Coordinates of C-alpha atoms in Angstrom, one line a residue:
M3 CA -26.1 -38.9 -4.9
P4 CA -29.1 -36.9 -5.9
A5 CA -30.2 -34.2 -3.4
D6 CA -33.5 -35.9 -2.8
T7 CA -31.7 -38.7 -1.1
L8 CA -31.0 -36.1 1.5
D9 CA -34.2 -34.7 1.5
Q10 CA -35.7 -37.9 2.5
A11 CA -32.9 -37.9 5.3
A12 CA -33.8 -34.8 6.7
G13 CA -36.2 -35.7 9.6
A14 CA -34.1 -34.1 12.4
P15 CA -36.2 -31.9 14.8
G16 CA -36.0 -28.5 13.4
R17 CA -35.2 -29.6 10.0
T18 CA -37.6 -28.9 7.0
A19 CA -37.9 -31.9 4.5
G20 CA -37.1 -30.4 0.9
D21 CA -34.7 -27.8 2.2
P22 CA -31.5 -28.8 1.0
V23 CA -29.5 -27.2 3.5
A24 CA -31.4 -28.4 6.2
A25 CA -31.2 -31.9 4.8
F26 CA -27.1 -31.4 4.5
T27 CA -26.9 -30.5 8.0
A28 CA -28.8 -33.4 9.1
G29 CA -26.5 -35.8 7.1
L30 CA -23.6 -33.8 8.6
H31 CA -24.7 -34.7 12.0
R32 CA -25.6 -38.2 11.3
A33 CA -22.1 -38.6 9.9
L34 CA -20.6 -37.0 12.6
A35 CA -22.4 -39.5 15.0
A36 CA -20.9 -42.5 13.2
H37 CA -17.4 -41.2 13.6
G38 CA -17.9 -40.8 17.4
A39 CA -17.5 -37.3 17.0
P40 CA -20.9 -35.3 17.4
A41 CA -20.3 -31.6 17.2
P42 CA -22.6 -28.6 17.0
L43 CA -22.2 -26.9 14.0
D44 CA -22.8 -23.5 12.5
L45 CA -23.7 -24.0 8.8
A46 CA -24.6 -20.7 6.6
P47 CA -24.4 -19.8 3.2
L48 CA -21.8 -17.6 1.6
G49 CA -22.3 -14.8 -0.9
V50 CA -26.0 -14.1 0.0
H51 CA -25.6 -11.0 2.3
D52 CA -23.1 -8.2 2.7
A53 CA -20.6 -9.8 5.4
F54 CA -19.2 -6.3 5.8
R55 CA -22.5 -4.8 6.9
A56 CA -24.9 -7.9 8.2
P57 CA -25.9 -8.0 11.8
L58 CA -24.3 -10.5 13.8
A59 CA -26.4 -13.8 13.7
A60 CA -26.6 -15.7 17.2
H61 CA -24.2 -18.9 17.0
E62 CA -23.9 -21.7 19.5
A63 CA -20.4 -21.6 21.5
G64 CA -18.2 -24.6 20.3
A65 CA -19.9 -24.7 17.1
V66 CA -17.8 -25.5 13.9
P67 CA -18.7 -23.4 11.0
V68 CA -19.5 -24.7 7.7
R69 CA -20.0 -22.3 4.9
I70 CA -21.9 -23.1 1.4
Y71 CA -21.2 -21.4 -1.7
G72 CA -22.0 -23.3 -5.0
R73 CA -19.9 -26.8 -5.3
Q74 CA -17.8 -25.5 -2.2
A75 CA -17.8 -26.2 1.4
V76 CA -15.8 -24.1 3.5
V77 CA -15.0 -25.5 6.9
G78 CA -13.3 -23.6 9.8
P79 CA -11.8 -21.9 11.5
F80 CA -12.3 -24.6 14.5
P81 CA -13.2 -23.5 17.7
G82 CA -10.7 -23.5 20.7
E83 CA -7.8 -23.3 18.2
R84 CA -7.3 -19.5 18.8
D85 CA -9.3 -16.6 20.1
Q86 CA -8.9 -15.3 16.5
P87 CA -10.2 -15.7 13.6
C88 CA -13.7 -16.4 13.6
A89 CA -16.7 -17.4 11.1
R90 CA -17.2 -13.6 10.5
C91 CA -13.2 -13.1 9.8
L92 CA -13.7 -15.7 7.3
E93 CA -17.0 -14.4 5.7
R94 CA -15.4 -11.0 5.3
R95 CA -12.1 -12.4 3.9
W96 CA -13.9 -14.4 1.4
Q97 CA -16.1 -11.6 -0.1
A98 CA -13.0 -9.2 0.0
V99 CA -11.4 -11.5 -2.8
R100 CA -14.8 -12.3 -4.6
S101 CA -15.2 -10.9 -8.2
V102 CA -16.4 -7.2 -8.8
T103 CA -19.8 -8.4 -10.0
L104 CA -20.3 -10.2 -6.9
R105 CA -19.2 -7.8 -4.7
E106 CA -21.6 -4.9 -6.3
A107 CA -24.4 -7.3 -5.8
L108 CA -23.8 -7.8 -2.3
E109 CA -22.4 -4.3 -1.1
L110 CA -24.2 -2.0 -3.2
G111 CA -27.4 -4.2 -4.2
A112 CA -30.0 -6.0 -2.6
G113 CA -28.0 -9.3 -2.2
T114 CA -28.4 -12.4 -3.9
R115 CA -30.7 -15.5 -4.2
A116 CA -30.2 -18.9 -5.7
A117 CA -31.4 -19.7 -9.0
G118 CA -32.9 -23.1 -7.7
E119 CA -31.7 -26.0 -5.7
N120 CA -27.9 -26.6 -4.9
P121 CA -27.2 -29.9 -6.7
Y122 CA -24.1 -30.6 -4.8
L123 CA -25.8 -31.1 -1.4
T124 CA -25.3 -34.6 -1.2
V125 CA -25.0 -37.3 1.2
F126 CA -21.7 -38.3 -0.2
G127 CA -20.7 -34.6 -0.1
A128 CA -21.9 -34.6 4.0
E129 CA -20.2 -37.7 4.6
A130 CA -16.6 -36.1 3.1
V131 CA -17.4 -32.8 5.1
A132 CA -18.2 -34.6 8.3
G133 CA -14.7 -36.9 7.8
L134 CA -12.7 -33.9 7.8
I135 CA -14.3 -32.4 10.6
A136 CA -14.0 -35.4 12.6
A137 CA -10.4 -35.8 12.0
R138 CA -10.0 -32.0 13.0
L139 CA -11.6 -32.5 16.2
G140 CA -9.6 -35.8 16.7
G141 CA -6.2 -33.4 16.5
R142 CA -5.4 -34.5 13.0
G143 CA -4.8 -31.8 10.5
P144 CA -2.3 -29.4 8.8
E145 CA 0.3 -27.2 10.6
A146 CA -1.1 -23.7 9.3
G147 CA 1.9 -22.0 11.1
A148 CA 0.7 -18.6 12.6
F149 CA -2.8 -18.8 11.9
A150 CA -5.8 -21.0 11.7
A151 CA -6.6 -23.5 9.1
V152 CA -9.2 -23.5 7.1
H153 CA -10.5 -25.7 4.8
L154 CA -12.0 -25.7 0.8
V155 CA -14.0 -29.1 0.1
D156 CA -15.0 -29.2 -3.7
L157 CA -18.3 -30.9 -3.2
Q158 CA -18.2 -32.5 -6.6
T159 CA -14.9 -33.8 -6.9
L160 CA -14.3 -34.1 -2.9
R161 CA -10.8 -32.5 -3.8
T162 CA -9.9 -30.5 -0.3
R163 CA -7.5 -28.1 0.2
H164 CA -6.2 -25.9 3.2
Y165 CA -5.5 -22.1 3.8
P166 CA -4.4 -20.0 6.7
L167 CA -7.0 -17.5 7.7
V168 CA -5.7 -14.0 8.8
P169 CA -7.9 -12.5 11.7
D170 CA -9.9 -9.7 10.5
P171 CA -8.9 -6.3 12.6
E172 CA -12.3 -4.9 12.0
C173 CA -14.4 -8.3 12.6
P174 CA -17.3 -7.0 14.7
R175 CA -17.2 -9.9 16.5
C176 CA -13.8 -11.0 17.5
S177 CA -11.4 -8.2 17.1
V178 CA -10.4 -6.2 19.9
A179 CA -10.4 -2.3 19.3
E180 CA -7.4 -0.4 20.4
E181 CA -7.9 3.0 21.9
D182 CA -6.2 5.7 19.9
T183 CA -4.9 8.3 22.6
A184 CA -2.2 10.7 23.3
E185 CA -0.5 8.0 25.6
A186 CA -0.5 5.4 23.1
A187 CA 0.6 7.6 20.5
T188 CA 4.1 8.3 22.5
L189 CA 7.0 6.9 21.0
I190 CA 10.3 5.8 22.5
L191 CA 12.9 5.3 20.3
G192 CA 15.2 2.2 21.4
P193 CA 18.6 0.8 20.1
A194 CA 18.2 -0.8 16.5
P195 CA 21.5 -2.5 15.9
K196 CA 21.9 -3.1 12.0
H197 CA 21.8 -7.1 10.7
R198 CA 24.7 -6.4 9.2
P199 CA 27.4 -3.6 8.2
G200 CA 25.7 -1.6 5.0
S201 CA 22.1 -2.3 6.0
F202 CA 19.6 -0.4 6.8
R203 CA 17.2 -3.1 8.1
V204 CA 17.7 -4.8 11.7
R205 CA 16.7 -8.2 10.1
D206 CA 17.2 -9.9 7.2
L207 CA 14.1 -10.5 4.8
A208 CA 14.7 -14.2 4.9
T209 CA 14.1 -14.5 8.5
Y210 CA 10.6 -13.1 8.9
E211 CA 8.3 -15.5 8.8
L212 CA 6.0 -14.3 5.8
P213 CA 4.6 -17.4 3.7
L214 CA 2.6 -16.1 0.6
S215 CA -0.4 -18.4 1.4
P216 CA -2.1 -16.5 4.4
Y217 CA -1.6 -13.2 2.3
A218 CA -2.4 -14.3 -1.0
N219 CA -5.1 -17.2 -1.8
P220 CA -8.3 -17.6 -3.6
L221 CA -10.4 -18.5 -0.5
C222 CA -9.3 -15.8 2.1
G223 CA -6.3 -14.0 1.0
S224 CA -6.0 -11.0 3.3
L225 CA -4.1 -9.1 0.7
G226 CA -5.6 -10.6 -2.6
P227 CA -6.4 -14.1 -4.2
S228 CA -2.7 -14.2 -6.1
V229 CA 0.7 -12.9 -6.8
V230 CA 1.5 -12.5 -10.3
Q231 CA 5.2 -13.0 -11.4
D232 CA 6.4 -11.0 -14.5
V233 CA 8.3 -13.9 -16.0
S234 CA 8.6 -11.4 -19.2
S235 CA 10.6 -9.5 -17.6
G236 CA 14.4 -8.8 -18.8
S237 CA 15.8 -6.9 -15.8
T238 CA 14.1 -7.9 -12.6
S239 CA 11.9 -10.5 -11.1
A240 CA 9.1 -8.4 -10.5
T241 CA 6.3 -9.8 -8.4
V242 CA 2.4 -7.9 -8.4
G243 CA -0.4 -8.7 -5.8
C244 CA -3.8 -6.6 -5.5
F245 CA -6.5 -6.2 -2.9
S246 CA -9.8 -4.1 -3.3
M247 CA -11.4 -2.1 -0.9
R248 CA -14.8 0.0 -1.2
S249 CA -14.4 3.5 -1.6
G250 CA -18.1 5.1 -1.9
D251 CA -19.5 3.5 -4.7
Y252 CA -16.5 2.2 -6.1
L253 CA -13.8 -0.7 -5.4
R254 CA -10.7 0.8 -5.5
E255 CA -7.7 -1.8 -6.8
T256 CA -4.6 -1.7 -4.5
F257 CA -1.4 -3.1 -6.1
W258 CA 1.6 -4.2 -4.4
G259 CA 4.8 -6.2 -5.3
G260 CA 8.3 -6.4 -5.1
H261 CA 11.3 -6.0 -7.8
A262 CA 14.2 -7.7 -6.9
D263 CA 16.7 -10.3 -8.4
T264 CA 14.9 -13.2 -7.3
F265 CA 11.0 -13.9 -7.3
G266 CA 11.4 -15.4 -3.9
Q267 CA 13.1 -12.0 -2.7
S268 CA 10.6 -10.1 -4.3
L269 CA 7.7 -12.0 -2.9
R270 CA 8.7 -11.2 0.5
I271 CA 9.1 -7.7 -0.2
G272 CA 5.8 -7.6 -1.7
V273 CA 4.2 -9.2 1.4
L274 CA 5.5 -6.7 3.4
E275 CA 4.8 -3.6 1.3
G276 CA 1.0 -5.0 0.8
L277 CA 0.9 -5.1 4.6
E278 CA 1.9 -1.7 4.8
R279 CA -0.8 -0.4 2.1
Y280 CA -3.4 -2.3 4.2
A281 CA -2.7 -1.0 7.1
G282 CA -1.9 2.5 5.6
M283 CA -5.4 2.9 4.0
R284 CA -7.6 3.3 7.0
S285 CA -7.2 2.9 10.2
R286 CA -8.4 -0.8 11.3
A287 CA -7.2 -2.1 14.6
K288 CA -8.2 1.8 16.3
K289 CA -10.8 4.3 15.2
A290 CA -10.4 7.7 15.2
E291 CA -11.8 9.4 18.5
V292 CA -11.6 13.1 18.1
R293 CA -13.7 14.7 16.1
A294 CA -13.6 18.5 16.0
S295 CA -12.8 21.7 14.1
L296 CA -9.1 23.0 13.8
D297 CA -10.4 26.2 15.7
Q298 CA -11.8 24.2 18.5
L299 CA -8.5 22.4 18.9
V300 CA -6.4 25.4 19.1
A301 CA -8.8 27.0 21.5
R302 CA -8.4 23.9 23.8
G303 CA -4.7 24.5 23.4
E304 CA -4.3 21.0 22.0
Q305 CA -1.1 20.6 19.4
V306 CA -2.3 19.8 15.9
V307 CA -0.8 19.2 12.6
D308 CA -2.5 22.1 10.4
P309 CA -3.7 21.3 7.2
R310 CA -2.8 24.2 5.6
V311 CA 0.9 23.9 6.1
V312 CA 0.7 20.1 4.8
G313 CA -1.0 21.4 1.5
L314 CA -4.7 21.8 0.0
Y315 CA -6.2 21.9 -3.4
D316 CA -6.8 25.2 -4.9
E317 CA -10.1 26.9 -5.8
A318 CA -10.0 25.9 -9.2
F319 CA -10.1 22.2 -8.1
H320 CA -13.1 22.3 -6.0
A321 CA -15.3 24.6 -8.2
A322 CA -14.6 21.9 -10.9
N323 CA -15.2 19.3 -8.0
P324 CA -18.0 20.3 -6.1
H325 CA -18.4 17.0 -4.3
V326 CA -15.2 17.1 -2.5
P327 CA -15.8 20.1 0.3
P328 CA -12.6 22.4 1.0
F329 CA -11.2 22.5 4.4
T330 CA -12.1 25.1 6.5
T331 CA -10.6 25.9 10.0
G332 CA -14.4 25.7 11.4
R333 CA -15.2 22.2 9.8
E334 CA -15.1 19.4 12.3
I335 CA -13.3 16.3 10.9
P336 CA -11.8 13.2 12.3
W337 CA -8.3 13.4 13.9
V338 CA -5.9 10.4 15.2
W339 CA -3.1 10.6 17.6
G340 CA 0.5 11.0 16.2
Y341 CA 3.6 11.9 18.0
S342 CA 6.3 14.8 17.2
L343 CA 9.8 14.0 17.0
R344 CA 10.7 17.4 17.3
D345 CA 8.8 18.3 20.2
E346 CA 8.6 14.8 21.8
H347 CA 4.9 15.3 22.3
P348 CA 1.8 13.8 21.0
V349 CA -0.1 15.6 18.3
L350 CA -3.2 15.5 16.6
V351 CA -3.1 14.7 13.2
P352 CA -6.1 15.0 10.6
E353 CA -7.1 11.4 10.1
V354 CA -7.2 12.0 6.1
L355 CA -3.6 12.8 6.2
T356 CA -2.4 9.7 7.4
Y357 CA -5.0 7.1 6.4
Y358 CA -5.4 7.8 3.2
H359 CA -8.8 5.8 2.2
A360 CA -10.4 6.4 5.3
P361 CA -13.9 6.0 5.5
G362 CA -16.2 8.9 4.9
L363 CA -15.8 10.5 1.8
E364 CA -17.2 14.0 3.3
N365 CA -14.0 14.4 5.3
R366 CA -11.9 13.7 2.5
F367 CA -10.7 17.4 1.6
V368 CA -7.3 15.8 0.1
Q369 CA -6.8 12.5 -1.5
E370 CA -3.5 11.5 0.3
S371 CA -1.5 8.6 -1.0
S372 CA 0.8 6.3 0.8
N373 CA 4.0 8.8 0.9
G374 CA 5.6 8.3 4.3
C375 CA 4.4 4.8 5.0
A376 CA 6.5 2.2 5.8
T377 CA 7.0 -1.1 7.4
G378 CA 10.0 -2.1 9.2
G379 CA 11.7 -4.9 11.5
C380 CA 11.4 -2.2 14.3
L381 CA 9.9 1.1 15.1
E382 CA 13.3 2.8 14.5
E383 CA 13.2 1.1 10.9
A384 CA 9.8 1.8 9.9
V385 CA 10.5 5.7 11.0
Y386 CA 13.7 6.0 9.1
C387 CA 12.3 4.5 6.0
G388 CA 8.8 6.5 6.0
L389 CA 11.2 9.6 6.4
M390 CA 13.3 8.8 3.6
E391 CA 10.3 8.3 1.4
V392 CA 9.0 11.8 2.3
V393 CA 12.2 13.6 1.8
E394 CA 12.7 12.0 -1.5
R395 CA 9.4 13.2 -2.8
D396 CA 9.7 16.4 -1.9
A397 CA 13.1 16.7 -3.5
F398 CA 11.9 14.7 -6.9
L399 CA 8.9 17.4 -6.9
L400 CA 11.2 20.2 -6.3
A401 CA 13.7 19.4 -9.0
W402 CA 10.7 18.5 -11.6
Y403 CA 8.8 21.6 -11.0
G404 CA 11.4 24.2 -10.6
R405 CA 13.3 22.4 -13.4
A406 CA 16.4 22.4 -11.5
A407 CA 19.9 21.5 -13.1
L408 CA 21.3 18.4 -11.1
P409 CA 24.5 17.2 -11.0
E410 CA 24.8 14.1 -13.0
I411 CA 26.7 10.8 -11.1
D412 CA 28.4 8.4 -13.0
P413 CA 27.1 4.9 -12.6
A414 CA 30.8 3.3 -13.5
T415 CA 32.3 4.6 -10.4
S416 CA 30.0 2.8 -8.3
T417 CA 31.3 0.2 -5.9
S418 CA 28.3 -1.9 -6.1
A419 CA 28.8 -4.5 -9.0
A420 CA 24.9 -5.4 -9.2
T421 CA 24.4 -1.8 -9.8
R422 CA 26.8 -1.6 -12.6
H423 CA 25.7 -4.8 -14.1
M424 CA 21.9 -3.4 -14.0
V425 CA 23.2 -0.5 -15.7
D426 CA 24.9 -2.8 -18.5
R427 CA 21.4 -4.6 -18.8
L428 CA 19.3 -1.6 -19.2
A429 CA 21.9 -0.6 -22.1
M430 CA 21.4 -4.2 -23.6
Y431 CA 17.8 -3.3 -23.9
G432 CA 17.9 -0.2 -25.5
Y433 CA 18.4 2.3 -22.5
E434 CA 20.5 4.5 -20.9
A435 CA 20.4 4.6 -17.2
R436 CA 21.2 8.2 -15.8
F437 CA 21.4 9.3 -12.1
F438 CA 21.3 12.7 -10.6
D439 CA 22.0 14.3 -7.0
T440 CA 19.2 15.5 -5.9
R441 CA 19.9 16.9 -2.8
I442 CA 18.2 20.4 -2.1
T443 CA 17.6 21.2 1.4
F444 CA 19.0 18.5 3.4
P445 CA 22.3 16.6 3.4
I446 CA 20.7 13.5 3.1
P447 CA 21.7 11.5 -0.3
V448 CA 18.5 11.7 -2.8
V449 CA 19.0 10.5 -6.1
T450 CA 16.4 10.4 -9.4
G451 CA 17.0 7.8 -11.7
V452 CA 15.8 8.3 -15.4
A453 CA 15.9 5.1 -17.9
V454 CA 15.9 6.8 -21.5
R455 CA 15.8 5.6 -24.9
P456 CA 18.6 7.5 -27.5
D457 CA 16.9 6.9 -30.2
G458 CA 13.7 8.6 -29.1
G459 CA 11.3 5.6 -29.8
P460 CA 8.1 4.8 -27.9
G461 CA 8.5 4.3 -24.2
R462 CA 10.9 7.0 -24.4
M463 CA 11.6 7.7 -20.3
C464 CA 10.9 6.3 -17.2
F465 CA 12.0 8.0 -13.8
G466 CA 12.6 6.6 -10.2
A467 CA 14.4 7.9 -7.0
G468 CA 15.8 6.6 -4.0
A469 CA 17.1 8.3 -0.8
G470 CA 19.2 7.2 2.5
L471 CA 22.2 7.5 4.3
D472 CA 24.2 5.9 1.7
P473 CA 24.2 7.0 -1.5
E474 CA 24.9 3.8 -2.9
A475 CA 21.7 2.7 -1.7
A476 CA 20.0 5.5 -2.8
V477 CA 21.3 4.9 -6.6
A478 CA 20.1 1.3 -6.3
G479 CA 16.6 2.3 -5.1
A480 CA 16.2 4.5 -8.3
L481 CA 17.8 1.8 -10.4
C482 CA 15.5 -0.8 -9.2
E483 CA 12.5 1.4 -10.3
I484 CA 13.6 2.3 -13.6
A485 CA 15.1 -1.3 -14.2
T486 CA 11.5 -2.8 -13.4
D487 CA 9.5 -0.2 -15.5
A488 CA 11.2 0.5 -18.6
V489 CA 11.7 -3.1 -20.1
N490 CA 8.1 -3.3 -20.2
L491 CA 7.4 0.8 -21.5
P492 CA 7.7 0.3 -25.1
G493 CA 5.0 -2.4 -25.1
R494 CA 2.8 -0.5 -22.5
T495 CA 3.1 2.4 -24.8
R496 CA 1.9 0.8 -27.8
R497 CA -0.8 -0.8 -26.2
D498 CA -2.4 2.4 -25.2
E499 CA -0.6 5.2 -27.4
A500 CA -4.1 6.8 -28.5
R501 CA -5.0 7.4 -24.9
L502 CA -1.6 8.4 -23.9
R503 CA -1.0 10.8 -27.0
A504 CA -4.4 12.3 -25.7
M505 CA -2.8 13.1 -22.2
A506 CA 0.2 14.7 -23.9
T507 CA -1.6 17.4 -25.6
D508 CA -4.2 17.9 -22.7
F509 CA -2.5 17.6 -19.2
H510 CA -6.3 17.5 -17.7
R511 CA -6.4 13.9 -19.0
V512 CA -3.8 12.8 -16.4
E513 CA -6.0 11.4 -13.7
A514 CA -4.6 8.6 -11.8
L515 CA -1.2 7.3 -10.5
H516 CA -0.4 5.3 -13.5
D517 CA -1.0 8.3 -15.8
H518 CA 2.3 10.1 -14.7
P519 CA 4.8 8.1 -15.6
L520 CA 3.2 6.2 -18.6
A521 CA 2.6 9.6 -20.3
Y522 CA 6.5 9.7 -20.7
G523 CA 6.5 7.2 -22.9
I524 CA 5.0 9.1 -25.5
P525 CA 8.6 10.7 -27.6
E526 CA 7.1 14.0 -27.4
M527 CA 6.7 14.2 -23.8
G528 CA 10.5 14.1 -23.3
V529 CA 10.8 17.7 -23.9
H530 CA 9.7 18.5 -20.6
A531 CA 12.6 16.7 -19.1
D532 CA 15.1 18.6 -21.1
F533 CA 16.3 20.7 -18.4
L534 CA 17.7 17.6 -16.5
L535 CA 18.4 15.3 -19.5
G536 CA 19.7 18.2 -22.0
A537 CA 18.1 18.2 -25.2
P538 CA 18.9 15.3 -27.6
G539 CA 21.9 15.9 -29.6
T540 CA 23.2 18.8 -27.1
P541 CA 26.8 18.7 -25.1
R542 CA 26.1 17.0 -21.6
P543 CA 28.4 18.4 -18.7
P544 CA 30.7 15.7 -17.2
K545 CA 29.3 13.3 -15.1
R546 CA 30.4 13.3 -11.4
S547 CA 32.0 10.3 -9.6
F548 CA 30.6 9.1 -6.2
A549 CA 33.9 10.2 -4.6
E550 CA 33.4 13.5 -6.1
L551 CA 29.9 14.3 -5.3
Y552 CA 29.6 12.7 -1.5
G553 CA 33.6 12.4 -0.6
D554 CA 33.6 16.1 0.8
G555 CA 32.5 15.1 4.2
S556 CA 29.0 16.6 4.0
L557 CA 27.0 13.4 4.5
P558 CA 25.8 12.6 7.7
P559 CA 27.7 9.6 9.2
V560 CA 26.3 6.3 8.8
S561 CA 26.0 4.3 12.3
E562 CA 26.0 0.5 13.3
D563 CA 22.4 1.4 14.9
L564 CA 19.4 2.6 13.2
R565 CA 18.6 4.9 15.7
D566 CA 21.8 6.7 15.6
D567 CA 20.7 7.4 11.7
L568 CA 17.2 8.3 12.1
A569 CA 18.2 10.6 14.6
R570 CA 20.6 12.2 12.5
C571 CA 18.0 12.6 9.8
V572 CA 15.6 14.0 12.2
D573 CA 17.9 16.4 13.4
A574 CA 18.5 17.3 9.4
V575 CA 15.0 18.0 9.1
T576 CA 13.9 19.9 12.1
G577 CA 17.4 22.1 12.0
A578 CA 15.9 23.2 8.7
G579 CA 12.4 24.2 10.6
F580 CA 10.5 21.5 9.9
D581 CA 8.6 18.9 12.4
V582 CA 8.7 15.2 11.8
V583 CA 5.2 13.6 12.8
V584 CA 4.9 9.8 13.4
V585 CA 1.3 8.0 13.3
D586 CA 1.7 4.5 14.3
Q587 CA -0.6 2.0 12.1
T588 CA 0.6 -1.2 13.0
M589 CA -2.0 -4.1 12.9
P590 CA -2.5 -6.8 15.4
E591 CA -1.3 -9.2 12.8
Q592 CA 2.0 -7.4 12.0
R593 CA 2.9 -7.0 15.6
A594 CA 3.0 -10.8 15.8
L595 CA 5.2 -10.9 13.1
G596 CA 7.7 -8.6 14.8
L597 CA 6.8 -5.6 12.5
R598 CA 5.8 -1.8 12.7
T599 CA 4.2 0.2 10.1
V600 CA 3.9 3.9 10.6
S601 CA 3.1 7.0 8.7
V602 CA 5.4 10.1 8.5
L603 CA 4.8 13.5 7.9
V604 CA 7.0 16.2 7.4
P605 CA 4.2 19.4 7.4
G606 CA 5.8 21.8 5.0
L607 CA 7.5 19.6 2.6
L608 CA 5.9 19.2 -0.9
P609 CA 3.3 16.4 -1.0
I610 CA 3.3 14.3 -3.8
D611 CA -0.4 14.0 -5.6
F612 CA -1.5 12.0 -9.0
G613 CA -3.9 13.5 -11.4
W614 CA -3.1 16.8 -12.6
T615 CA -5.8 19.3 -11.1
R616 CA -4.7 17.8 -7.7
Q617 CA -1.1 19.0 -7.7
R618 CA -0.8 20.6 -3.9
A619 CA 2.7 21.2 -4.7
R620 CA 2.4 23.7 -7.4
H621 CA 0.6 26.1 -5.2
M622 CA 2.7 25.9 -1.8
P623 CA 5.5 28.5 -0.8
R624 CA 8.1 26.1 -0.6
L625 CA 8.2 25.2 -4.2
R626 CA 9.2 29.0 -5.0
T627 CA 11.7 29.3 -2.2
A628 CA 13.7 26.0 -1.6
L629 CA 15.9 25.9 -4.9
R630 CA 16.9 29.9 -3.9
E631 CA 17.7 28.7 -0.5
A632 CA 19.5 26.0 -1.3
G633 CA 21.9 28.3 -3.8
L634 CA 20.3 26.3 -6.9
A635 CA 18.4 29.3 -8.0
A636 CA 19.3 33.1 -7.8
R637 CA 16.1 34.2 -7.1
D638 CA 12.4 32.6 -5.8
L639 CA 10.6 31.1 -8.9
T640 CA 7.7 32.6 -10.5
D641 CA 4.7 30.5 -12.1
A642 CA 6.3 31.2 -15.2
D643 CA 9.5 29.5 -13.9
L644 CA 7.4 26.1 -13.2
N645 CA 7.5 23.1 -15.4
P646 CA 4.3 23.2 -17.3
A647 CA 4.0 19.2 -17.3
P648 CA 3.2 17.0 -14.8
H649 CA 5.6 15.1 -12.7
P650 CA 6.5 11.8 -14.1
F651 CA 6.9 10.0 -10.8
P652 CA 5.8 6.4 -10.8

C-alpha cells in the first residue's frame, strides 16, 4: 500500500500529516489497539546519528523499541524481559556490524539523511509489526536463551527473523560500571579439578552454552556479522570471524577463529577467542581510575609495573613516528589494577600494557598485542593459559633473534595418533612438519613448529608454537597452527607475491601482524631460518624422541588440579627472578557464562611486536643474556649475532 495512505491516517495528536515515520507510528498504535494490546512505543530511525556518541534521548518507561532503517524494522528488546539489554545497546550493536562506508559517515562525518521518503512505511507493514509486538506482549515468541531476543522485519516481504542481543558493557543507559580498585583486583586461587586426565581445562568445550547466534549475526552480533568456514582447507576445519572497533580515525579489524578437526569445535573455540579479544582490547566494564606519572606513584609508595622493564621502542622509532610520544617517568598516564602472584599484592599496571587498544591514542607509547590474554572456565585455567602464551612467545623470540640451534623432536615418537596423522597429512600436501624443543629459561615445555616445502617453492615455510606442562600438548598446539596455515600459504604467496617480495628486500615494509608470517612464503626468506632448519642439502643432526628429551625427570609434574599446575609454573617463573602479574578483564556476559578472561604479564620477558620498526625485543637486555644463562651460548650476544630478519610468528 502506498505511503500516502498512511499519511492520510496520521491524525493522532502530536502527529504530523505528510511525515511517513509519524504516520507509521500512528498506524502501529491503531493496529495494537485492534489487537487489544495498546502499548507505548519508542520509534526512531537507525543509521542517522552516531550511536556511540549521541546523547541519550528521553524515553517513556515500558515503551517497546522500534527502529527503522530502509526496508527493515527492528523490534525489541522488550521492556521487563531483563534489566539488560536496552534500545541503546541495540543501536550500538547494530552500528558496530554496519559497513565501513556507513560507519565512517556516522562516526567521522556529520551523520546521514534520507534521500527521500521511505516507501516501505505502509499500513500493511505497520499491521505486521503490531502483530509481532502484540504476540510478544502476550507471552508468545522465541526462546532466546541467555539473551533477550530482537526481531528483524523486512517491510517489503514481511519476512521476520529474530536474533539474541548481548548487552553492551559500555552502554551509557543500562550498563553498570564495575569499580577498578586494589581490593577488586585481589585474586584468590582455588581448587580447579580438570574435567579429564591429560586436559588442562576444567570443563569440556561442549558443555559451555556458546551458541553462535548471539555473537555473530548480521543484525547485532557482538563479535561481528558472520563467521566464515574454510571449506577449502585440506588440514583443519578452520573458522574465521571479525569485528571492527574504532581506533582514532581508522576502524581496526580484529579477527578471531578456531582451527580444530570439526567446524563445530572450531566455532566454539572461535567464540571463546573472540570474547577474549573483545575483552582485552579495552576496558569495557570498568574504567581506569588512576591517572598519574610513574614518579608520582613511586613517591606515594605504590607497587607498579614499570613500562621500562616490559620494553619500550627505541629512539629511532619515535624520531620516525613523532605522533607516538615516548614514555617518560614524569608523564601522566592511565593505570589499572592487577595482582602480583609472586608478591601476593595488588599492583598498578599501565593501561596500554594490558588493554591493547585502550582509547586515547596520546597514551599509547607502545602498541601491545593480545599476548598473555586468555579465557578459561575458571580463573586458574585462564591464568595458566595466559602464562603459557607469554612463556611461549618469549622463548620463540629468544630462539629466533638469538639464532639458537635447538634439538629437533621426532614426531613419529608421539603417543598421539592425531599428531602423527596430521604430520602425514601435511606431507601429502607437500610440507614437512618439523618440531623443536624451545625450552630456554624455564623447565616448561615450549615447542616451535615449522611446516617446510622441501622443494623450496612458493609458500616456503610457516611457523607456529605451543607451550604447556605436557610436551605432547605443546607439540599439538604448534602443529595445529602450521597445519592450518601451510595448506593455504602457496596460494596466498602467489596472490600477494609482488608486495611480499618487496618485504624480502626491505624489512621496513613488514608493518602489520600478517606481514610477518606471509613474508616467509617467499623462497628467498628461508635463508634466515637456516640456523634452525639447516641449509638445504646439508646433513641434519639426529631427531630426538619424546622420551629422550622429556623423560629425564626435569619437567614439573602434572597434577589433576589446574591450580597445582599453575603454582608450579608460577614458581618456575618467579624462581628465575620474574614476577607474574594478572589483570582480570572478565566482562559481565562472560561471567554469566562461567568464563573468566585475564591478561598475564611477566615484566622482563620478551614482548612480541608486529612491524619491523616496533621490535622492542631486539633492544632488551634479556635477548643478549638469556641463551648464555641457559647454557645455549658461550657468551652474551652482540648486535652482530642477532638474526637480521623479522620474526615469522603468526
